[in-house]
């Protein structure tokens, strides 16, 4: 089972334009859709679509319209009662697949809300293979909140605790790698550079530059890193080595949630016992599948692209 925590869920509205976005002008939208979103929820949706058990933990007001959108996903959830509505995120996508995102801050949570969320995650983590802590933290939660969750889960379950993957950025990610020792982090290349405080070498191939920076973090501050590179694929760095994978050709429709799907694909393969190269290959396929779908849709196994995903060892230079 794969358990996810989305501390700052969102109602994702995706607007599709018939031409590139022109700021300050009136344009016609060809389509609009709403999805129950947030990184952890997106991961759980992909996992559930693959037929693997999952639980999505999140704060939720029973009167929030988000509850209806969440129920429509069909994923098992464990909602922590709060007061206030989930934020709305707006993504504007043009025919070339270029996406402009406007993300709101979210409802302010109390200390009591935070304690209840930690308790809910600890309970849900019983017997899980992976726990995913994903997305931004809403107002009211401290930057080391994910560290608190990691400590509580490992203290309660000991050697039976699930492995922990963290997909966030900024101060929350800094706190985790400084103290939490996650089993996996999933930054993109820009988030990795910001986390390490090291600029990527512009004269090097992107994958080589990413590996150089990731090695300052893995395995001392995170046991592994899955670094997504968009159209350039992804790099997996572990204590045992590094791999780079390149995606198949697709027509990009929306990049919203592609990174979440990449993480879900990796965890699905890992949970099934796949080797590192196959897990990376699965990750890239799922990310590509998500990018080929409109809105924040969760790709199913049937949506995976048929093209080849080349995975090769990546050696330091």
Short mmCIF file of N, CA, C and O in Angstrom, two decimals, residues 3-5 57 117-133 145-165 180 183:
data_model
loop_
_atom_site.label_atom_id
_atom_site.label_comp_id
_atom_site.label_asym_id
_atom_site.label_seq_id
_atom_site.Cartn_x
_atom_site.Cartn_y
_atom_site.Cartn_z
N UNK A 3 0.66 5.24 0.94
CA UNK A 3 -0.09 6.28 1.64
C UNK A 3 0.47 7.64 1.24
O UNK A 3 1.69 7.81 1.10
N UNK A 4 -0.41 8.60 1.05
CA UNK A 4 0.02 9.95 0.69
C UNK A 4 -0.54 10.96 1.67
O UNK A 4 -1.62 10.77 2.24
N UNK A 5 0.20 12.03 1.88
CA UNK A 5 -0.29 13.18 2.64
C UNK A 5 -0.28 14.40 1.74
O UNK A 5 0.75 14.74 1.15
N UNK A 57 -4.35 10.98 2.74
CA UNK A 57 -4.65 11.73 3.96
C UNK A 57 -4.61 13.22 3.62
O UNK A 57 -3.70 13.68 2.93
N UNK A 117 -3.44 15.94 11.95
CA UNK A 117 -2.91 15.42 10.68
C UNK A 117 -1.79 14.42 10.94
O UNK A 117 -1.74 13.35 10.32
N UNK A 118 -0.89 14.75 11.86
CA UNK A 118 0.20 13.83 12.18
C UNK A 118 -0.37 12.50 12.67
O UNK A 118 0.06 11.43 12.23
N UNK A 119 -1.34 12.55 13.57
CA UNK A 119 -1.94 11.32 14.08
C UNK A 119 -2.58 10.50 12.97
O UNK A 119 -2.46 9.27 12.94
N UNK A 120 -3.26 11.18 12.05
CA UNK A 120 -3.93 10.47 10.96
C UNK A 120 -2.92 9.80 10.04
O UNK A 120 -3.14 8.66 9.59
N UNK A 121 -1.80 10.46 9.76
CA UNK A 121 -0.77 9.87 8.90
C UNK A 121 -0.14 8.67 9.59
O UNK A 121 0.07 7.62 8.96
N UNK A 122 0.16 8.79 10.87
CA UNK A 122 0.77 7.68 11.61
C UNK A 122 -0.15 6.46 11.57
O UNK A 122 0.30 5.33 11.31
N UNK A 123 -1.43 6.65 11.80
CA UNK A 123 -2.38 5.54 11.76
C UNK A 123 -2.47 4.93 10.37
O UNK A 123 -2.47 3.70 10.21
N UNK A 124 -2.55 5.79 9.34
CA UNK A 124 -2.70 5.29 7.97
C UNK A 124 -1.46 4.55 7.50
O UNK A 124 -1.54 3.69 6.62
N UNK A 125 -0.30 4.88 8.06
CA UNK A 125 0.97 4.29 7.60
C UNK A 125 1.17 2.85 8.04
O UNK A 125 2.11 2.20 7.58
N UNK A 126 0.30 2.34 8.88
CA UNK A 126 0.45 0.95 9.34
C UNK A 126 0.42 -0.02 8.16
O UNK A 126 -0.54 -0.05 7.39
N UNK A 127 1.47 -0.78 7.98
CA UNK A 127 1.53 -1.78 6.93
C UNK A 127 1.84 -1.24 5.55
O UNK A 127 1.88 -2.01 4.58
N UNK A 128 2.07 0.07 5.42
CA UNK A 128 2.33 0.67 4.11
C UNK A 128 3.75 0.37 3.65
O UNK A 128 4.66 0.20 4.46
N UNK A 129 3.94 0.33 2.34
CA UNK A 129 5.27 0.18 1.75
C UNK A 129 5.96 1.54 1.61
O UNK A 129 7.15 1.67 1.88
N UNK A 130 5.20 2.52 1.15
CA UNK A 130 5.72 3.88 0.98
C UNK A 130 4.75 4.88 1.61
O UNK A 130 3.53 4.69 1.55
N UNK A 131 5.30 5.94 2.16
CA UNK A 131 4.55 7.11 2.59
C UNK A 131 5.07 8.30 1.79
O UNK A 131 6.28 8.56 1.78
N UNK A 132 4.17 9.00 1.13
CA UNK A 132 4.54 10.15 0.29
C UNK A 132 4.07 11.43 0.98
O UNK A 132 2.87 11.60 1.23
N UNK A 133 5.00 12.31 1.28
CA UNK A 133 4.69 13.63 1.83
C UNK A 133 4.88 14.63 0.70
O UNK A 133 6.01 14.84 0.26
N UNK A 145 7.31 20.81 9.39
CA UNK A 145 6.17 19.94 9.66
C UNK A 145 6.40 18.53 9.12
O UNK A 145 6.08 17.54 9.78
N UNK A 146 6.97 18.42 7.92
CA UNK A 146 7.22 17.09 7.37
C UNK A 146 8.24 16.32 8.21
O UNK A 146 8.17 15.09 8.32
N UNK A 147 9.18 17.02 8.82
CA UNK A 147 10.13 16.38 9.72
C UNK A 147 9.38 15.78 10.91
O UNK A 147 9.65 14.65 11.35
N UNK A 148 8.43 16.54 11.44
CA UNK A 148 7.61 16.05 12.56
C UNK A 148 6.86 14.78 12.17
O UNK A 148 6.78 13.82 12.94
N UNK A 149 6.31 14.77 10.95
CA UNK A 149 5.58 13.59 10.47
C UNK A 149 6.53 12.39 10.35
O UNK A 149 6.20 11.28 10.80
N UNK A 150 7.69 12.61 9.75
CA UNK A 150 8.64 11.52 9.57
C UNK A 150 9.05 10.92 10.92
O UNK A 150 9.06 9.70 11.11
N UNK A 151 9.36 11.78 11.88
CA UNK A 151 9.76 11.29 13.20
C UNK A 151 8.64 10.50 13.86
O UNK A 151 8.87 9.43 14.45
N UNK A 152 7.41 11.01 13.76
CA UNK A 152 6.29 10.34 14.42
C UNK A 152 6.02 8.97 13.80
O UNK A 152 5.75 8.00 14.52
N UNK A 153 6.09 8.88 12.48
CA UNK A 153 5.85 7.60 11.81
C UNK A 153 6.93 6.59 12.17
O UNK A 153 6.63 5.42 12.49
N UNK A 154 8.18 7.02 12.13
CA UNK A 154 9.26 6.08 12.43
C UNK A 154 9.30 5.70 13.91
O UNK A 154 9.64 4.56 14.25
N UNK A 155 8.94 6.62 14.78
CA UNK A 155 8.88 6.29 16.21
C UNK A 155 7.77 5.28 16.49
O UNK A 155 7.95 4.35 17.28
N UNK A 156 6.63 5.44 15.84
CA UNK A 156 5.49 4.54 16.09
C UNK A 156 5.71 3.16 15.49
O UNK A 156 5.42 2.14 16.12
N UNK A 157 6.26 3.08 14.28
CA UNK A 157 6.31 1.81 13.58
C UNK A 157 7.69 1.18 13.52
O UNK A 157 7.84 0.02 13.13
N UNK A 158 8.73 1.90 13.91
CA UNK A 158 10.06 1.32 14.00
C UNK A 158 10.51 0.69 12.69
O UNK A 158 10.41 1.30 11.62
N UNK A 159 11.01 -0.53 12.78
CA UNK A 159 11.52 -1.21 11.58
C UNK A 159 10.42 -1.54 10.58
O UNK A 159 10.70 -1.85 9.42
N UNK A 160 9.16 -1.48 11.02
CA UNK A 160 8.03 -1.74 10.12
C UNK A 160 7.52 -0.46 9.45
O UNK A 160 6.53 -0.51 8.71
N UNK A 161 8.17 0.67 9.70
CA UNK A 161 7.73 1.93 9.10
C UNK A 161 7.91 1.90 7.60
O UNK A 161 8.84 1.27 7.08
N UNK A 162 7.02 2.54 6.87
CA UNK A 162 7.19 2.60 5.41
C UNK A 162 8.39 3.46 5.03
O UNK A 162 8.84 4.31 5.82
N UNK A 163 8.91 3.22 3.85
CA UNK A 163 9.89 4.17 3.31
C UNK A 163 9.17 5.48 2.99
O UNK A 163 7.97 5.47 2.69
N UNK A 164 9.91 6.56 3.06
CA UNK A 164 9.28 7.87 2.97
C UNK A 164 9.85 8.65 1.79
O UNK A 164 11.07 8.84 1.67
N UNK A 165 8.94 9.08 0.91
CA UNK A 165 9.29 9.92 -0.23
C UNK A 165 8.75 11.33 0.01
O UNK A 165 7.61 11.48 0.48
N UNK A 180 15.35 15.13 8.44
CA UNK A 180 14.43 14.00 8.33
C UNK A 180 15.00 12.74 7.71
O UNK A 180 14.47 11.65 7.90
N UNK A 183 13.86 8.68 2.45
CA UNK A 183 14.36 7.61 1.59
C UNK A 183 14.45 8.07 0.14
O UNK A 183 15.25 7.53 -0.63
#
